[in-house]
Coordinates of N, CA and C in Angstrom, one line a residue:
X27 N 167.3 113.3 127.6 CA 166.7 114.1 128.7 C 165.2 114.4 128.5
X28 N 164.8 114.3 127.2 CA 163.4 114.7 126.9 C 162.5 113.6 127.5
X29 N 161.3 114.0 127.9 CA 160.3 113.1 128.4 C 158.9 113.6 128.1
X30 N 157.9 112.8 128.0 CA 156.5 113.2 127.8 C 155.8 113.2 129.2
X31 N 154.9 114.1 129.3 CA 154.1 114.3 130.5 C 152.8 113.7 130.3
X32 N 152.6 112.5 130.9 CA 151.3 111.9 130.9 C 150.6 112.0 132.3
X33 N 149.4 111.5 132.4 CA 148.6 111.6 133.6 C 149.3 110.9 134.8
X34 N 149.8 109.8 134.6 CA 150.5 109.0 135.7 C 151.7 109.8 136.2
X35 N 152.5 110.3 135.3 CA 153.6 111.1 135.8 C 153.2 112.4 136.4
X36 N 152.2 113.1 135.9 CA 151.7 114.3 136.4 C 151.2 114.1 137.9
X37 N 150.4 113.0 138.1 CA 149.9 112.8 139.4 C 151.0 112.4 140.4
X38 N 152.1 111.8 139.9 CA 153.2 111.5 140.8 C 153.9 112.7 141.2
X39 N 154.1 113.6 140.2 CA 154.7 114.9 140.5 C 153.9 115.7 141.5
X40 N 152.6 115.7 141.3 CA 151.7 116.5 142.3 C 151.9 116.0 143.7
X41 N 152.0 114.6 143.9 CA 152.2 114.1 145.2 C 153.5 114.6 145.8
X42 N 154.6 114.6 145.1 CA 155.8 114.9 145.7 C 156.0 116.4 145.8
X43 N 155.2 117.2 145.1 CA 155.3 118.7 145.2 C 155.0 119.1 146.7
X44 N 154.0 118.4 147.3 CA 153.6 118.7 148.6 C 154.3 117.9 149.7
X45 N 155.1 116.9 149.3 CA 155.8 116.1 150.3 C 157.1 116.8 150.8
X46 N 157.1 117.1 152.1 CA 158.2 117.9 152.7 C 159.2 116.9 153.4
X47 N 159.0 115.6 153.2 CA 159.9 114.7 153.9 C 161.1 114.3 153.0
X48 N 161.7 115.3 152.4 CA 162.9 115.0 151.6 C 163.1 116.1 150.5
X49 N 164.2 115.9 149.8 CA 164.4 116.8 148.6 C 164.3 115.9 147.4
X50 N 163.2 116.1 146.7 CA 162.9 115.3 145.6 C 163.3 115.9 144.2
X51 N 163.8 115.0 143.4 CA 164.3 115.4 142.0 C 163.7 114.5 141.0
X52 N 163.7 115.0 139.8 CA 163.2 114.1 138.7 C 164.3 113.6 137.9
X53 N 164.4 112.2 137.8 CA 165.4 111.5 137.0 C 165.0 111.5 135.6
X54 N 165.6 112.3 134.7 CA 165.1 112.3 133.3 C 165.4 111.1 132.5
X55 N 166.4 110.3 133.0 CA 166.8 109.1 132.3 C 165.8 107.9 132.6
X56 N 165.6 107.8 133.9 CA 164.7 106.7 134.3 C 163.2 107.2 134.4
X57 N 163.0 108.4 134.2 CA 161.6 109.0 134.2 C 160.9 108.7 135.5
X58 N 161.6 109.0 136.6 CA 161.0 108.7 137.9 C 161.5 109.8 138.9
X59 N 160.9 109.8 140.0 CA 161.2 110.8 141.1 C 162.0 110.1 142.2
X60 N 163.1 110.7 142.6 CA 164.0 110.2 143.6 C 164.1 111.2 144.8
X61 N 164.5 110.6 145.9 CA 164.8 111.5 147.1 C 166.3 111.7 147.1
X62 N 166.7 113.0 146.9 CA 168.2 113.3 146.8 C 168.9 113.0 148.1
X63 N 168.1 112.9 149.2 CA 168.7 112.7 150.5 C 169.3 111.2 150.6
X64 N 168.6 110.3 149.9 CA 169.0 108.9 149.9 C 169.8 108.4 148.7
X65 N 170.1 109.4 147.8 CA 170.8 109.0 146.6 C 172.1 109.9 146.4
X66 N 173.0 109.3 145.7 CA 174.3 110.0 145.4 C 174.0 110.7 144.0
X67 N 173.9 112.0 144.0 CA 173.6 112.7 142.8 C 174.9 113.2 142.2
X68 N 175.3 112.6 141.1 CA 176.5 113.0 140.5 C 176.3 113.8 139.2
X69 N 175.4 113.3 138.3 CA 175.1 113.9 137.0 C 174.0 115.0 137.2
X70 N 174.5 116.3 137.2 CA 173.6 117.4 137.4 C 172.6 117.5 136.3
X71 N 173.0 117.2 135.1 CA 172.1 117.3 133.9 C 171.0 116.3 133.9
X72 N 171.2 115.2 134.6 CA 170.2 114.1 134.6 C 169.1 114.4 135.5
X73 N 169.4 115.0 136.6 CA 168.4 115.3 137.7 C 167.9 116.7 137.7
X74 N 166.6 116.9 137.7 CA 166.1 118.3 137.7 C 165.1 118.5 138.8
X75 N 165.0 119.7 139.3 CA 164.1 120.0 140.4 C 162.6 119.9 139.9
X76 N 161.7 119.5 140.9 CA 160.3 119.5 140.6 C 159.7 120.9 140.6
X77 N 158.5 121.1 140.1 CA 157.9 122.4 140.2 C 157.8 122.8 141.7
X78 N 158.1 124.1 141.9 CA 158.1 124.6 143.3 C 156.7 124.7 143.9
X79 N 156.5 124.3 145.1 CA 155.2 124.4 145.8 C 155.5 124.6 147.3
X80 N 155.3 125.8 147.8 CA 155.6 126.1 149.2 C 154.4 126.2 150.0
X81 N 154.5 126.4 151.3 CA 153.4 126.6 152.2 C 152.7 127.9 151.8
X82 N 153.5 128.9 151.4 CA 152.9 130.2 150.9 C 152.0 130.0 149.7
X83 N 152.5 129.1 148.8 CA 151.7 128.8 147.6 C 150.4 128.2 148.0
X84 N 150.4 127.3 148.9 CA 149.2 126.6 149.4 C 148.2 127.6 150.0
X85 N 148.8 128.5 150.8 CA 147.9 129.5 151.5 C 147.3 130.5 150.4
X86 N 148.1 130.9 149.4 CA 147.5 131.8 148.4 C 146.4 131.1 147.6
X87 N 146.6 129.8 147.4 CA 145.5 129.1 146.7 C 144.2 129.0 147.5
X88 N 144.4 128.8 148.8 CA 143.2 128.8 149.7 C 142.5 130.2 149.7
X89 N 143.3 131.2 149.7 CA 142.8 132.6 149.6 C 142.0 132.8 148.3
X90 N 142.6 132.4 147.2 CA 141.9 132.6 145.9 C 140.6 131.8 145.8
X91 N 140.6 130.6 146.3 CA 139.4 129.7 146.3 C 138.3 130.4 147.2
X92 N 138.7 130.9 148.3 CA 137.7 131.5 149.2 C 137.2 132.8 148.6
X93 N 138.0 133.6 148.0 CA 137.6 134.9 147.5 C 136.6 134.7 146.4
X94 N 136.8 133.6 145.6 CA 135.9 133.3 144.4 C 134.7 132.5 144.8
X95 N 134.6 132.0 146.0 CA 133.5 131.1 146.4 C 132.2 131.9 146.5
X96 N 131.2 131.4 145.9 CA 129.9 132.2 145.8 C 129.0 131.9 147.0
X97 N 129.3 130.8 147.8 CA 128.5 130.5 148.9 C 128.9 131.5 150.1
X98 N 128.0 132.4 150.5 CA 128.4 133.4 151.5 C 128.6 132.8 152.8
X99 N 127.9 131.8 153.2 CA 128.1 131.2 154.5 C 129.5 130.6 154.7
X100 N 129.8 129.7 153.7 CA 131.1 129.0 153.8 C 132.3 130.0 153.5
X101 N 132.1 131.0 152.6 CA 133.1 131.9 152.4 C 133.5 132.7 153.7
X102 N 132.5 133.1 154.4 CA 132.7 133.8 155.7 C 133.5 133.0 156.7
X103 N 133.1 131.7 156.8 CA 133.8 130.8 157.7 C 135.3 130.6 157.3
X104 N 135.5 130.4 156.0 CA 136.8 130.2 155.5 C 137.7 131.4 155.6
X105 N 137.1 132.6 155.4 CA 137.8 133.8 155.6 C 138.3 134.0 157.0
X106 N 137.4 133.7 158.0 CA 137.8 133.7 159.4 C 139.0 132.8 159.7
X107 N 138.9 131.6 159.1 CA 140.0 130.6 159.3 C 141.3 131.1 158.8
X108 N 141.2 131.7 157.6 CA 142.5 132.2 156.9 C 143.1 133.4 157.7
X109 N 142.2 134.1 158.4 CA 142.7 135.3 159.2 C 143.2 134.9 160.6
X110 N 143.1 133.6 160.9 CA 143.5 133.1 162.2 C 145.0 133.2 162.4
X111 N 145.4 133.1 163.7 CA 146.9 133.3 164.0 C 147.6 132.0 163.9
X112 N 147.0 130.8 164.0 CA 147.7 129.6 164.0 C 146.8 128.5 163.5
X113 N 147.4 127.4 163.0 CA 146.7 126.2 162.5 C 145.7 126.6 161.4
X114 N 146.1 127.5 160.5 CA 145.3 128.0 159.5 C 144.8 126.8 158.5
X115 N 145.8 126.0 158.1 CA 145.5 124.9 157.2 C 144.5 123.9 157.8
X116 N 144.8 123.6 159.1 CA 143.9 122.7 159.8 C 142.5 123.2 159.9
X117 N 142.4 124.5 160.3 CA 141.1 125.2 160.4 C 140.3 125.2 159.1
X118 N 141.1 125.5 158.0 CA 140.5 125.5 156.7 C 139.9 124.1 156.3
X119 N 140.7 123.1 156.6 CA 140.3 121.7 156.3 C 139.1 121.3 157.1
X120 N 139.1 121.7 158.4 CA 138.0 121.3 159.3 C 136.6 121.9 158.8
X121 N 136.7 123.2 158.3 CA 135.5 123.8 157.9 C 134.9 123.1 156.6
X122 N 135.8 122.8 155.7 CA 135.4 122.2 154.4 C 134.8 120.8 154.7
X123 N 135.3 120.1 155.7 CA 134.8 118.8 156.0 C 133.3 118.8 156.4
X124 N 132.8 120.0 156.8 CA 131.4 120.1 157.2 C 130.5 120.4 156.0
X125 N 131.1 120.7 154.8 CA 130.4 120.9 153.6 C 131.0 120.1 152.5
X126 N 130.6 118.8 152.4 CA 131.2 117.8 151.5 C 131.3 118.3 150.0
X127 N 130.2 118.9 149.5 CA 130.1 119.2 148.1 C 131.1 120.4 147.8
X128 N 131.2 121.3 148.7 CA 132.2 122.4 148.5 C 133.6 121.9 148.7
X129 N 133.7 120.9 149.6 CA 135.1 120.3 149.8 C 135.5 119.7 148.5
X130 N 134.6 119.0 147.8 CA 135.0 118.4 146.5 C 135.4 119.5 145.5
X131 N 134.7 120.6 145.5 CA 135.1 121.7 144.6 C 136.5 122.2 144.9
X132 N 136.8 122.3 146.2 CA 138.2 122.7 146.6 C 139.2 121.7 146.1
X133 N 139.0 120.4 146.3 CA 140.0 119.4 145.9 C 140.2 119.5 144.4
X134 N 139.1 119.7 143.6 CA 139.3 119.7 142.2 C 139.9 121.0 141.7
X135 N 139.6 122.1 142.4 CA 140.2 123.4 142.1 C 141.7 123.3 142.4
X136 N 142.1 122.8 143.6 CA 143.5 122.7 144.0 C 144.2 121.8 143.0
X137 N 143.7 120.7 142.6 CA 144.3 119.8 141.7 C 144.6 120.4 140.3
X138 N 143.6 121.1 139.8 CA 143.7 121.8 138.5 C 144.8 122.9 138.6
X139 N 144.8 123.7 139.6 CA 145.8 124.7 139.7 C 147.2 124.2 139.8
X140 N 147.4 123.1 140.6 CA 148.7 122.5 140.7 C 149.1 121.8 139.4
X141 N 148.1 121.2 138.7 CA 148.5 120.7 137.4 C 148.9 121.8 136.4
X142 N 148.3 123.0 136.5 CA 148.8 124.1 135.7 C 150.2 124.4 136.0
X143 N 150.7 124.3 137.2 CA 152.1 124.5 137.6 C 153.0 123.5 137.0
X144 N 152.5 122.2 137.0 CA 153.3 121.2 136.4 C 153.5 121.4 134.9
X145 N 152.4 121.8 134.2 CA 152.4 122.0 132.8 C 153.3 123.2 132.4
X146 N 153.3 124.2 133.3 CA 154.2 125.4 133.1 C 155.6 125.0 133.2
X147 N 155.9 124.1 134.2 CA 157.3 123.6 134.5 C 157.7 122.8 133.3
X148 N 156.9 121.9 132.8 CA 157.3 121.1 131.6 C 157.5 122.0 130.4
X149 N 156.6 123.0 130.2 CA 156.8 123.9 129.0 C 158.1 124.7 129.1
X150 N 158.6 125.0 130.2 CA 159.9 125.7 130.4 C 161.0 124.7 129.9
X151 N 160.8 123.4 130.2 CA 161.8 122.4 129.7 C 161.7 122.3 128.2
X152 N 160.5 122.2 127.7 CA 160.3 122.1 126.3 C 160.9 123.2 125.5
X153 N 160.8 124.4 126.1 CA 161.4 125.6 125.4 C 162.9 125.4 125.3
X154 N 163.6 124.9 126.4 CA 165.0 124.6 126.3 C 165.3 123.5 125.3
X155 N 164.4 122.6 125.1 CA 164.6 121.5 124.1 C 164.3 122.0 122.7
X156 N 163.7 123.2 122.5 CA 163.4 123.6 121.2 C 162.0 123.1 120.7
X157 N 161.2 122.7 121.6 CA 159.9 122.2 121.3 C 158.8 123.2 121.6
X158 N 157.6 123.0 120.9 CA 156.5 123.8 121.2 C 155.9 123.5 122.5
X159 N 155.3 124.5 123.2 CA 154.6 124.2 124.5 C 153.4 123.4 124.3
X160 N 153.0 122.7 125.3 CA 151.8 122.0 125.4 C 150.7 122.8 126.2
X161 N 149.5 122.6 125.9 CA 148.4 123.3 126.6 C 147.7 122.4 127.5
X162 N 147.2 123.0 128.6 CA 146.4 122.3 129.6 C 145.0 122.2 129.1
X163 N 144.3 121.2 129.7 CA 142.9 121.1 129.4 C 142.1 121.6 130.5
X164 N 141.5 122.9 130.3 CA 140.8 123.5 131.4 C 139.5 122.7 131.8
X165 N 139.3 122.5 133.1 CA 138.1 121.8 133.6 C 137.1 122.7 134.1
X166 N 135.8 122.4 133.8 CA 134.7 123.2 134.4 C 134.4 122.5 135.8
X167 N 135.0 123.1 136.8 CA 135.0 122.5 138.1 C 133.5 122.4 138.6
X168 N 132.7 123.4 138.4 CA 131.3 123.4 138.8 C 130.6 122.3 138.1
X169 N 130.8 122.1 136.8 CA 130.1 121.0 136.1 C 130.5 119.7 136.7
X170 N 131.7 119.5 137.0 CA 132.1 118.2 137.6 C 131.5 118.0 139.0
X171 N 131.3 119.0 139.8 CA 130.6 118.9 141.1 C 129.2 118.6 140.9
X172 N 128.5 119.2 139.9 CA 127.1 119.0 139.6 C 126.8 117.5 139.3
X173 N 127.8 116.9 138.7 CA 127.6 115.5 138.3 C 127.4 114.6 139.6
X174 N 127.8 115.1 140.7 CA 127.6 114.3 142.0 C 126.2 114.4 142.5
X175 N 125.3 115.3 141.9 CA 124.0 115.5 142.4 C 123.0 114.6 141.5
X176 N 121.9 114.2 142.2 CA 120.9 113.5 141.4 C 119.6 114.4 141.3
X177 N 119.1 114.6 140.1 CA 117.9 115.4 139.9 C 116.7 114.6 139.7
X178 N 115.6 115.0 140.3 CA 114.3 114.2 140.2 C 113.3 115.2 139.6
X179 N 112.4 114.7 138.8 CA 111.2 115.4 138.4 C 110.1 115.0 139.2
X180 N 109.6 115.9 140.1 CA 108.6 115.5 141.1 C 107.2 115.4 140.4
X181 N 106.9 116.4 139.6 CA 105.6 116.3 138.8 C 105.9 117.0 137.4
X182 N 104.9 117.5 136.7 CA 105.2 118.0 135.4 C 106.2 119.2 135.4
X183 N 106.1 120.1 136.4 CA 106.9 121.3 136.4 C 107.6 121.5 137.7
X184 N 108.0 120.5 138.4 CA 108.7 120.6 139.7 C 109.9 119.6 139.7
X185 N 111.0 120.1 140.2 CA 112.2 119.3 140.2 C 112.9 119.5 141.5
X186 N 113.7 118.4 141.9 CA 114.4 118.5 143.2 C 115.8 118.0 142.9
X187 N 116.7 118.3 143.8 CA 118.1 117.9 143.7 C 118.5 117.2 145.0
X188 N 119.2 116.1 144.9 CA 119.7 115.4 146.1 C 121.2 115.2 145.9
X189 N 121.9 115.1 147.1 CA 123.3 114.7 147.1 C 123.4 113.2 146.7
X190 N 124.6 112.7 146.5 CA 124.8 111.3 146.2 C 124.3 110.4 147.4
X191 N 124.3 111.0 148.6 CA 123.8 110.3 149.8 C 122.3 110.4 150.1
X192 N 121.6 111.0 149.1 CA 120.1 111.1 149.2 C 119.7 112.3 150.1
X193 N 120.5 113.2 150.4 CA 120.1 114.4 151.2 C 119.6 115.5 150.3
X194 N 118.4 116.0 150.7 CA 117.8 117.1 149.9 C 118.7 118.3 149.8
X195 N 118.9 118.8 148.6 CA 119.8 120.0 148.4 C 119.1 121.2 147.8
X196 N 118.1 121.0 147.0 CA 117.4 122.1 146.4 C 116.1 121.6 145.7
X197 N 115.3 122.6 145.3 CA 114.0 122.3 144.6 C 113.4 123.5 143.9
X198 N 112.6 123.3 142.9 CA 111.9 124.3 142.2 C 110.4 123.8 142.1
X199 N 109.5 124.6 142.5 CA 108.0 124.3 142.5 C 107.3 125.4 141.7
X200 N 106.2 125.0 141.0 CA 105.4 126.0 140.3 C 104.0 125.6 140.3
X201 N 103.1 126.5 139.8 CA 101.7 126.2 139.7 C 101.3 126.8 138.3
X202 N 100.4 126.0 137.6 CA 99.9 126.5 136.3 C 98.6 127.1 136.5
X203 N 98.5 128.4 136.0 CA 97.2 129.2 136.2 C 97.0 129.9 134.9
X204 N 95.9 129.6 134.2 CA 95.5 130.3 132.9 C 96.6 130.3 131.9
X205 N 97.2 129.1 131.8 CA 98.3 129.0 130.7 C 99.6 129.6 131.1
X206 N 99.8 130.1 132.3 CA 101.0 130.7 132.8 C 101.6 129.9 133.9
X207 N 102.9 129.6 133.9 CA 103.5 128.9 135.0 C 104.1 129.9 136.0
X208 N 103.6 129.9 137.2 CA 104.1 130.8 138.2 C 105.1 130.0 139.1
X209 N 106.3 130.4 139.2 CA 107.3 129.7 140.1 C 107.0 130.1 141.5
X210 N 106.6 129.2 142.3 CA 106.3 129.4 143.7 C 107.5 129.4 144.6
X211 N 108.5 128.6 144.3 CA 109.7 128.6 145.1 C 110.8 128.0 144.3
X212 N 112.0 128.6 144.5 CA 113.3 128.0 144.0 C 114.3 128.1 145.1
X213 N 114.6 127.0 145.7 CA 115.4 127.0 146.9 C 116.6 126.1 146.8
X214 N 117.7 126.6 147.3 CA 118.9 125.7 147.5 C 119.4 125.9 148.9
X215 N 119.6 124.8 149.6 CA 120.1 124.9 150.9 C 121.4 125.7 151.0
X216 N 121.6 126.5 152.1 CA 122.8 127.4 152.2 C 124.1 126.7 151.9
X217 N 124.3 125.4 152.4 CA 125.6 124.8 152.3 C 125.8 124.3 150.9
X218 N 124.8 124.4 150.0 CA 125.0 123.9 148.6 C 124.9 125.1 147.6
X219 N 124.9 126.3 148.1 CA 124.8 127.4 147.2 C 126.2 127.7 146.6
X220 N 126.2 128.3 145.4 CA 127.4 128.6 144.7 C 127.9 127.5 143.9
X221 N 127.2 126.4 143.7 CA 127.6 125.3 143.0 C 126.9 125.1 141.6
X222 N 126.0 126.1 141.4 CA 125.2 126.0 140.1 C 123.9 125.2 140.2
X223 N 123.5 124.8 141.4 CA 122.3 124.0 141.6 C 121.1 124.8 141.2
X224 N 121.0 126.0 141.6 CA 119.8 126.8 141.3 C 119.6 127.0 139.8
X225 N 120.7 127.3 139.1 CA 120.7 127.5 137.6 C 120.3 126.2 136.9
X226 N 120.8 125.1 137.5 CA 120.5 123.8 136.8 C 119.0 123.4 137.0
X227 N 118.5 123.6 138.2 CA 117.0 123.4 138.5 C 116.2 124.3 137.6
X228 N 116.5 125.5 137.5 CA 115.8 126.4 136.6 C 115.8 126.0 135.2
X229 N 117.0 125.6 134.7 CA 117.2 125.1 133.3 C 116.3 123.9 133.0
X230 N 116.2 122.9 133.9 CA 115.4 121.8 133.7 C 113.9 122.1 133.7
X231 N 113.6 123.1 134.6 CA 112.2 123.5 134.7 C 111.8 124.2 133.3
X232 N 112.7 125.1 132.8 CA 112.4 125.9 131.6 C 112.3 124.9 130.4
X233 N 113.1 123.9 130.4 CA 113.0 122.9 129.3 C 111.6 122.4 129.2
X234 N 111.0 122.0 130.3 CA 109.6 121.5 130.3 C 108.6 122.6 129.9
X235 N 108.8 123.8 130.4 CA 107.9 124.9 130.0 C 108.0 125.2 128.5
X236 N 109.2 125.1 127.9 CA 109.3 125.3 126.5 C 108.6 124.2 125.7
X237 N 108.7 122.9 126.2 CA 108.0 121.8 125.5 C 106.5 122.1 125.4
X238 N 105.9 122.7 126.5 CA 104.5 122.9 126.5 C 104.2 124.3 126.0
X239 N 105.2 125.1 125.6 CA 105.0 126.4 125.1 C 104.2 127.3 126.1
X240 N 104.7 127.4 127.3 CA 104.1 128.1 128.4 C 104.9 129.3 128.8
X241 N 104.2 130.4 129.1 CA 104.9 131.6 129.7 C 105.2 131.2 131.1
X242 N 106.3 131.9 131.6 CA 106.8 131.6 133.0 C 106.9 133.0 133.7
X243 N 106.4 133.0 135.0 CA 106.6 134.2 135.8 C 107.2 133.8 137.1
X244 N 108.2 134.6 137.5 CA 108.9 134.4 138.8 C 109.1 135.7 139.5
X245 N 108.8 135.7 140.8 CA 109.1 136.8 141.7 C 110.5 136.7 142.2
X246 N 111.3 137.8 142.2 CA 112.7 137.7 142.7 C 112.8 138.8 143.8
X247 N 113.2 138.4 145.0 CA 113.4 139.4 146.0 C 114.5 140.4 145.6
X248 N 114.4 141.6 146.1 CA 115.3 142.7 145.7 C 116.8 142.4 146.0
X249 N 117.0 141.6 147.1 CA 118.4 141.4 147.5 C 119.1 140.3 146.7
X250 N 118.4 139.7 145.7 CA 119.1 138.7 144.9 C 119.3 139.1 143.5
X251 N 120.1 140.2 143.4 CA 120.4 140.8 142.1 C 121.2 139.8 141.2
X252 N 122.0 139.0 141.9 CA 122.9 138.0 141.2 C 122.0 137.0 140.4
X253 N 120.8 136.6 141.0 CA 119.9 135.7 140.3 C 119.1 136.4 139.2
X254 N 118.9 137.6 139.4 CA 118.2 138.4 138.3 C 119.0 138.4 137.1
X255 N 120.3 138.4 137.2 CA 121.2 138.4 136.0 C 121.1 137.0 135.3
X256 N 120.9 135.9 136.1 CA 120.7 134.6 135.5 C 119.4 134.5 134.8
X257 N 118.4 135.2 135.3 CA 117.1 135.2 134.6 C 117.1 135.9 133.3
X258 N 117.9 137.0 133.3 CA 118.0 137.8 132.1 C 118.7 137.0 131.0
X259 N 119.6 136.1 131.4 CA 120.3 135.3 130.4 C 119.4 134.2 129.9
X260 N 118.3 133.9 130.6 CA 117.3 132.9 130.1 C 116.2 133.6 129.4
X261 N 116.4 134.9 129.0 CA 115.4 135.6 128.2 C 114.2 136.1 129.0
X262 N 114.3 136.1 130.4 CA 113.2 136.7 131.2 C 113.3 138.2 131.0
X263 N 112.1 138.9 131.2 CA 112.1 140.3 131.1 C 111.3 140.8 132.3
X264 N 111.9 141.8 133.1 CA 111.1 142.4 134.2 C 109.9 143.1 133.7
X265 N 108.8 142.9 134.4 CA 107.5 143.5 133.9 C 106.8 144.3 134.9
X266 N 107.2 144.2 136.2 CA 106.4 144.9 137.2 C 107.3 145.0 138.5
X267 N 106.9 145.9 139.4 CA 107.5 146.1 140.7 C 106.5 145.7 141.7
X268 N 106.9 145.1 142.8 CA 106.0 144.8 143.9 C 106.4 145.7 145.1
X269 N 105.5 146.4 145.7 CA 105.7 147.2 146.8 C 105.0 146.6 148.0
X270 N 105.7 146.5 149.1 CA 105.2 145.9 150.4 C 105.3 146.9 151.5
X271 N 104.1 147.1 152.2 CA 104.1 147.9 153.4 C 103.9 147.0 154.6
X272 N 104.9 147.0 155.5 CA 104.8 146.2 156.6 C 103.9 146.8 157.7
X273 N 103.2 146.0 158.4 CA 102.3 146.5 159.4 C 103.1 147.1 160.6
X274 N 102.5 148.1 161.3 CA 103.1 148.7 162.4 C 103.2 147.8 163.6
X275 N 104.3 147.8 164.2 CA 104.5 146.9 165.3 C 104.2 147.6 166.6

């Protein structure tokens, strides 16, 4: 009855977990998945149920992904879709199709969470067999998505990021003045925010600054506290406040 869980078997189980066109069981002797509707199941010990995965499980996973998504534009759209009265799954899918990079994040997130369910299912069986549990290999989903971007060094201290299709996604520009690098702009297009692009561009920029042993100054708008925390992790220190008085209209 014992069997090993490899990538091929895991992927096959993942496929049938979401397949609602039958009642699928795992044949522990043949190490394959069968449809109980089309087979005469006599030996109860030989056939075991697959990990459970219901429509509610899928919905909760979409909720979790949306809640943790850092891109405010896409998060708001997905939240609206999830709060809809009908065709929630279709609406969720249609929105993600408009943001290919975030869609890739979703697919990888979903796959990893479902793999965790398979590993948990297998570990329950291993406990019955008197074996030690196996551990999953956590994936850095953001790092995987970043691999799909291409980074270019525009000049000594400027970098840009493009999608695999050559579409501009973000950039960092600076100017050197009296031995100090002033970051003039660090931009990431709204549809690509929350994927770590800004941090990656900043990291590449700082590597070059460190090579030349240059000080770096960057102005951060007050509404971007989340990015201020990233700067603090890179050993930046706040040194001044900027006050702005808007003209009377």
